[in-house]
Structures are given as C-alpha cells and as structure tokens.
Coordinates of C-alpha atoms in Angstrom, one line a residue:
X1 CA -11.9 -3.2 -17.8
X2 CA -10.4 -5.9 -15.8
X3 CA -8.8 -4.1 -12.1
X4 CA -6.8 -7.0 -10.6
X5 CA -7.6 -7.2 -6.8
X6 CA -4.7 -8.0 -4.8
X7 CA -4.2 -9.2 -1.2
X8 CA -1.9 -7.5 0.8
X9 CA 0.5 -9.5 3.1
X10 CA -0.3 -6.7 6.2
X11 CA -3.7 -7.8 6.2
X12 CA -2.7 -11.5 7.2
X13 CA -0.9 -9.9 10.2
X14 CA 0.0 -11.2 12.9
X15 CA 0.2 -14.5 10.7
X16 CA 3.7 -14.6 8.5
X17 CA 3.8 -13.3 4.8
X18 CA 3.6 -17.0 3.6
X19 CA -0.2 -16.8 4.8
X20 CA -1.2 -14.1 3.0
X21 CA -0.5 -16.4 -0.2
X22 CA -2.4 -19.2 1.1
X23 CA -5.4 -17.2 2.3
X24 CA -5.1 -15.2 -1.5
X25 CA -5.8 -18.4 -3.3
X26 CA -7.8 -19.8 -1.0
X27 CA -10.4 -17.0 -1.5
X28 CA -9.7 -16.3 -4.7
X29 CA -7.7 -12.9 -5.0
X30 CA -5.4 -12.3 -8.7
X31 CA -2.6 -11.7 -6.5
X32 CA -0.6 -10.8 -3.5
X33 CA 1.1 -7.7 -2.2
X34 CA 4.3 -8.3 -0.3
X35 CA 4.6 -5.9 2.6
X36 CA 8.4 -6.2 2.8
X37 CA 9.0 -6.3 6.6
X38 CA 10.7 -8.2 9.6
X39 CA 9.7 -11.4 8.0
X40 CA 12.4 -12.9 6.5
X41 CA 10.3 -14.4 3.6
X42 CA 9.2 -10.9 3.0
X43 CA 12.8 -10.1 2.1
X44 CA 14.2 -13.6 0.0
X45 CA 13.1 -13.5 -3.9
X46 CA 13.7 -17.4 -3.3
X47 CA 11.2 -18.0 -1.2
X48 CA 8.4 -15.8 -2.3
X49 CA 9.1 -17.5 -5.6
X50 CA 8.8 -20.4 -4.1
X51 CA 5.1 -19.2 -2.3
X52 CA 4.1 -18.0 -6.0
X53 CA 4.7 -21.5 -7.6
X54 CA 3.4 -23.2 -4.9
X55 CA 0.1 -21.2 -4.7
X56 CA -0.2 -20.7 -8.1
X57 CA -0.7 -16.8 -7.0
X58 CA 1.3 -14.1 -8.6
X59 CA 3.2 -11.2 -6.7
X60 CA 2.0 -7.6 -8.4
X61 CA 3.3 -5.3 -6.1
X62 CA 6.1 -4.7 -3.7
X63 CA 5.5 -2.2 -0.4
X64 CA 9.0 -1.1 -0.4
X65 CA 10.1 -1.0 3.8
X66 CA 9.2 2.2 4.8
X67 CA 7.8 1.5 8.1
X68 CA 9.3 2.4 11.2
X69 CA 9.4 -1.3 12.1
X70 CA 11.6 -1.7 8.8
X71 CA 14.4 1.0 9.4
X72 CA 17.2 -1.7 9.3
X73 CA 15.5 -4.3 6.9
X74 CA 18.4 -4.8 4.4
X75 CA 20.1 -1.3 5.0
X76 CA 19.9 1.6 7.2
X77 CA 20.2 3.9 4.1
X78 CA 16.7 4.3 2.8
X79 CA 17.5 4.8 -0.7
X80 CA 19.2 1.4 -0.5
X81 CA 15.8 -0.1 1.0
X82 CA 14.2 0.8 -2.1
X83 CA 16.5 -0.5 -4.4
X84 CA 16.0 -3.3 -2.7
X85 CA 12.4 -3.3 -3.3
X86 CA 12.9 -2.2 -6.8
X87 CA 15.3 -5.4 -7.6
X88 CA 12.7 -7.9 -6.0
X89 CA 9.7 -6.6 -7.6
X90 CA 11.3 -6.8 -10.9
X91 CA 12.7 -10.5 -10.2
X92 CA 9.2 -11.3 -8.8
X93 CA 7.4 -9.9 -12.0
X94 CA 5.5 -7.5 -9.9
X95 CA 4.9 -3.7 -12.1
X96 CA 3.8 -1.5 -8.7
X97 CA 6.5 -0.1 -5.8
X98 CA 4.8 1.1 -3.1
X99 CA 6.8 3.9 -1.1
X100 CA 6.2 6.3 1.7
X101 CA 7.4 9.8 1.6
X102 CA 10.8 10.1 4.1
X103 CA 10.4 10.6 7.6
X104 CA 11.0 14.4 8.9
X105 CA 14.5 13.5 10.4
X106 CA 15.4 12.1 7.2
X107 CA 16.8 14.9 6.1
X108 CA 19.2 13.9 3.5
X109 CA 16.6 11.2 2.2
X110 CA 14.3 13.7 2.2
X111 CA 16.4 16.7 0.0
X112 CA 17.6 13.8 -2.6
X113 CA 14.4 11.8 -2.7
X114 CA 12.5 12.5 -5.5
X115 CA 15.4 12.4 -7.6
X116 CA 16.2 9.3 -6.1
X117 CA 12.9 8.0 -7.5
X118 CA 13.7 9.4 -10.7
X119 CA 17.0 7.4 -11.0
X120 CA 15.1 4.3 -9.7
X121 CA 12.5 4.7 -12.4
X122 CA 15.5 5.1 -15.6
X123 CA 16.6 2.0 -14.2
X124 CA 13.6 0.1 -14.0
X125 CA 11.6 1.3 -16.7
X126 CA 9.1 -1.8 -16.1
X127 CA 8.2 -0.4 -12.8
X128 CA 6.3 2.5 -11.5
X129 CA 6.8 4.0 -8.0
X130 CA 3.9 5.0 -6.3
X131 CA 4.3 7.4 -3.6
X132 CA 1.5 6.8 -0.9
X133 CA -0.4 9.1 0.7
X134 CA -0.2 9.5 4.6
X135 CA -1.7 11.8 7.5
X136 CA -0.9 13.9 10.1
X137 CA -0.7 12.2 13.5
X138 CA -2.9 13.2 16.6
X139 CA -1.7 12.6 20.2
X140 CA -2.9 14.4 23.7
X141 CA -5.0 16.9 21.3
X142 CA -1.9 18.0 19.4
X143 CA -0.8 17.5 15.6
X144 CA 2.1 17.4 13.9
X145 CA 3.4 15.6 10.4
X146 CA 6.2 13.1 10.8
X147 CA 6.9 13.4 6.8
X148 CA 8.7 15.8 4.9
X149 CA 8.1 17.8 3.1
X150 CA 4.3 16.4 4.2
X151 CA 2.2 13.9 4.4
X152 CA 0.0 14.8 0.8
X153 CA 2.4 13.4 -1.9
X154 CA 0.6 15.7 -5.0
X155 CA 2.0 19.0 -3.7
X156 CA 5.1 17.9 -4.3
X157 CA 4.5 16.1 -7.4
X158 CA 5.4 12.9 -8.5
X159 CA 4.6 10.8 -11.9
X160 CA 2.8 7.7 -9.5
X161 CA 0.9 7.8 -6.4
X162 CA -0.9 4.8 -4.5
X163 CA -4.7 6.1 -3.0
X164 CA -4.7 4.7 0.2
X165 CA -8.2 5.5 1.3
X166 CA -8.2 4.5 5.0
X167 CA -4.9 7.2 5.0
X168 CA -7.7 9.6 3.4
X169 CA -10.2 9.1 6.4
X170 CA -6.9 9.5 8.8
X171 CA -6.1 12.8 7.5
X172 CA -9.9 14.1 7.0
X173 CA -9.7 14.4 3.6
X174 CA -11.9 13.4 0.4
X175 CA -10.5 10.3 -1.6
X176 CA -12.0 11.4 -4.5
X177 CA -10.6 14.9 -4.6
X178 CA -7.3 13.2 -3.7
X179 CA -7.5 10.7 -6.8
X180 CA -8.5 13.9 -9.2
X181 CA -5.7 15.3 -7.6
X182 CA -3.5 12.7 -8.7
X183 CA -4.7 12.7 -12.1
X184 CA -3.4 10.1 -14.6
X185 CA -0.1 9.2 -11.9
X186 CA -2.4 7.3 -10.4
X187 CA -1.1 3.3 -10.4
X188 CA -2.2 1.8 -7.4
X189 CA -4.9 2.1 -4.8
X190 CA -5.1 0.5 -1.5
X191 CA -8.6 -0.4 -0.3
X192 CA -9.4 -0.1 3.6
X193 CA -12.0 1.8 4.9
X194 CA -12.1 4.6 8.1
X195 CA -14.5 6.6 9.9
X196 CA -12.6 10.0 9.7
X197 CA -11.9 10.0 13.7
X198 CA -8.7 10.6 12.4
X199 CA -6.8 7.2 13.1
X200 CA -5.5 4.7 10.6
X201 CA -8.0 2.4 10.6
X202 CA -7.7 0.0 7.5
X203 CA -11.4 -1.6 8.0
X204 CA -13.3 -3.4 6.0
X205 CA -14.2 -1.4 2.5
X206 CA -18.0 -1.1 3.4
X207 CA -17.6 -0.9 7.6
X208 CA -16.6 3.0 7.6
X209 CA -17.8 6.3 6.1
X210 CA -15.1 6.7 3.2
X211 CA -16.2 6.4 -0.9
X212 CA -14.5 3.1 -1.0
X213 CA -17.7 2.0 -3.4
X214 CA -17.3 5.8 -5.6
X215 CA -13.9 5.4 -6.1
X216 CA -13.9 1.9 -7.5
X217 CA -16.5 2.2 -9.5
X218 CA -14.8 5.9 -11.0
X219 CA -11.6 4.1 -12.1
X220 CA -12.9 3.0 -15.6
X221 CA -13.7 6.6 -16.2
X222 CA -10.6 7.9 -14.9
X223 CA -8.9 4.9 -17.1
X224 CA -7.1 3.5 -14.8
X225 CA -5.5 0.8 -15.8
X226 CA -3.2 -0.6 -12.2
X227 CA -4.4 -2.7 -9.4
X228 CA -6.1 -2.4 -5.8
X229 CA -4.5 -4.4 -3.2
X230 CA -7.0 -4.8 0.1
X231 CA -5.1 -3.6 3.3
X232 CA -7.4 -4.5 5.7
X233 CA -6.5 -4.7 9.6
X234 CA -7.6 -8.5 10.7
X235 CA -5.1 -8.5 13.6
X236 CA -7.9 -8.6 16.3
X237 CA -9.5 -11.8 14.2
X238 CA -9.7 -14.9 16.7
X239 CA -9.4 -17.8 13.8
X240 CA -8.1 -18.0 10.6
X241 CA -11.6 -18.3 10.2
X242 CA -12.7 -15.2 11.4
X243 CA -10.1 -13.6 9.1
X244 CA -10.5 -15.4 5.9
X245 CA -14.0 -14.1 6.4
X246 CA -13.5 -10.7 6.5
X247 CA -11.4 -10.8 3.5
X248 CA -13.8 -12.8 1.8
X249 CA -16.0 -9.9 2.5
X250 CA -13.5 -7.2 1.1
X251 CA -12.5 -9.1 -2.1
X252 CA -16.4 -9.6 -2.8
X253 CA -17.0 -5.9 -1.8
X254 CA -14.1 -4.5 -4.2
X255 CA -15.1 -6.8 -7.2
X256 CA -18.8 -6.1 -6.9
X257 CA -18.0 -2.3 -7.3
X258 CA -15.0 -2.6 -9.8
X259 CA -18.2 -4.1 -12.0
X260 CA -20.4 -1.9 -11.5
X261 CA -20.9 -0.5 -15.4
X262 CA -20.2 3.6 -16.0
X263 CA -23.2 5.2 -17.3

C-alpha cells in the first residue's frame, strides 16, 4: 500500500500558499493541500496550476474555506464556498474536499447541509467530501460547541470524514476510536499531533501524546486507500530553515509509520 503524504498550505503559514509548493518539493512530499483562504493564489485555479507545473508537485486535496477568516472568500453563502471548492479541486485534479461542519449561527447552512453535500457529491462524482472533525472550545473555564449540530461529524453521519488527530487531542477524545467510528467513509486524515490540554495544537506527529504512529500504521488494515496531508503549526519558526526542518521531520515521521508492515 502506497498512502500519499501531502503538505498542507496552513503549515507554511505565515508564508503565502505559493511556499507551501516550494517547501513540498523541496523536501520531497507527493503533494500539496491548498488551504483555500485570504490568499488570493489560494483562490485562482490559474495560478495554482501554474505553482503545480512549475514545481512539478500535484494538488490532491482542496480544504474548502470554512474558517472564520474565510466567511467572505468568494461568497458569503457557504454553500456557494463549497461549490467553489468543489469546481477548483476538480480543475486542479485533486479527489479529496475537505469541509467543516457549519457554524452554530448558521442555521439555514446548517438544516440544508448534508443534503447540500449530497447534491455536491451527484455532481462531482470524482470527488469525495470529507467532513472534518472539530472540538469543543474552552475559554475562562467554560465550554460550549460553536458547530451544529456538533463538533463529532459520525453522529450525524456522513459517507466521508477527514481524521484530524490534533482536533482529537482538542476535544479529549481517542483517534483511533474516532477512525473505527468512521468506518470505511474514511478518505482523508490530517496529521498533527496535541497533548490533550484541550487546545488545537497541530505539532509535530511525534512531539505530543496522540497515536499519530498507531493510526498510520492501522490504515492498511483498515484498507484505506486516501491520503494524509501534515497540518503542522510552524508559525512560531524563525527561518525558513527552521520550518523546512520541522516538516522534514513530519514527512520522515509519517512515511516511516505508513511503512511499517501489518503483522
């Protein structure tokens, strides 16, 4: 089994999406995920087109803008956003769109979204839309769950997911029961690690407590057959050095494990 390992354009961050593609074949990674955001290269089929021929460094994967940064990236109708993302992804070549579930005061995104999805995915058959899992959010000793109808996507049900494990460690909860729980919809995976202090943390796979190593080297068994993509936070890196070397040490981490043979 041959997982591709992808390099998402986040982890580049505060550097602009056309670094991600440099720093990808620089160190080696199958492929990029765009993070569409703010960036207007993150948004233009052009010029990512033009970052894939010029890298020689395909795009796999598409994070649809779900962010509250990205509210007005193309539309302020959400269901439009991810028709967006669904149209670029398909132009790109890339099989994976990544999407959040809606925020709690989207409430008539939220009552039409999963048959939203389902109309997406009639009309792009090629693609599969992986809803992500999130967490709750902790502030002055309180909780509460900005997404409706919550943050786990699998009690609602939906035929992708994408395993984000540093969103595991975020919400306290076991990556491994969560990619049992997601059965055979699971497409996509994205590889940070955390240290259950329940904060997103998106370390390197390796530098927290989470299975990052059991879960990649569970996926022939679970035959999985979609991509990981290495969201790792690098913002606090003080070179290009410094970050390239951190994401040297998560590609080498995630293809070391993807290896290891199932007994």
């Amino acid at each position: 089994m041959s997982v591709p390992v992808l390099l998402s354009s986040s982890s580049v961050f505060p550097e602009p999406t056309a670094a991600a593609f440099e720093v990808a074949a620089t160190l080696g990674y199958d492929g990029v995920e765009v993070m569409v955001w703010t960036d207007a290269v993150s948004q233009d089929t052009s010029a990512l087109q033009g970052l894939v021929e010029h890298y020689g460094v395909p795009i796999m994967s598409v994070h649809a803008p779900c962010l509250l940064v990205t509210q007005r990236v193309w539309s302020s109708d959400p269901m439009e956003r991810l028709r967006r993302a669904a149209v670029l992804a398909e132009d790109l070549g890339a099989t994976t769109v990544v999407v959040h579930p809606p925020f709690t005061w989207q409430r008539d995104y939220a009552r039409g979204f999963a048959q939203g999805i389902q109309r997406l995915a009639r009309r792009h058959p090629g693609l599969r839309f992986a809803i992500e899992n999130m967490y709750p959010v902790r502030m002055a000793g309180r909780q509460f769950v900005p997404y409706s109808p919550g943050w786990d996507p699998t009690r609602s049900g939906y035929d992708s997911y994408t395993l984000d494990i540093s969103h595991c460690a975020a919400s306290r909860s076991d990556a491994l029961e969560m990619a049992e729980a997601m059965g055979d919809g699971l497409a996509h995976i994205h590889l940070g690690d955390g240290t259950g202090e329940g904060r997103d943390e998106h370390l390197v796979p390796g530098r927290g407590n989470q299975p990052c190593a059991q879960l990649l080297e569970s996926l022939a068994r679970r035959g999985f057959s979609g991509s990981v993509a290495l969201e790792v936070a690098t913002r606090r890196a003080r070179s290009r050095a410094e970050r390239e070397a951190d994401l040297a040490d998560a590609l080498q981490f995630a293809r070391t494990h993807l290896s290891v043979p199932v007994p």
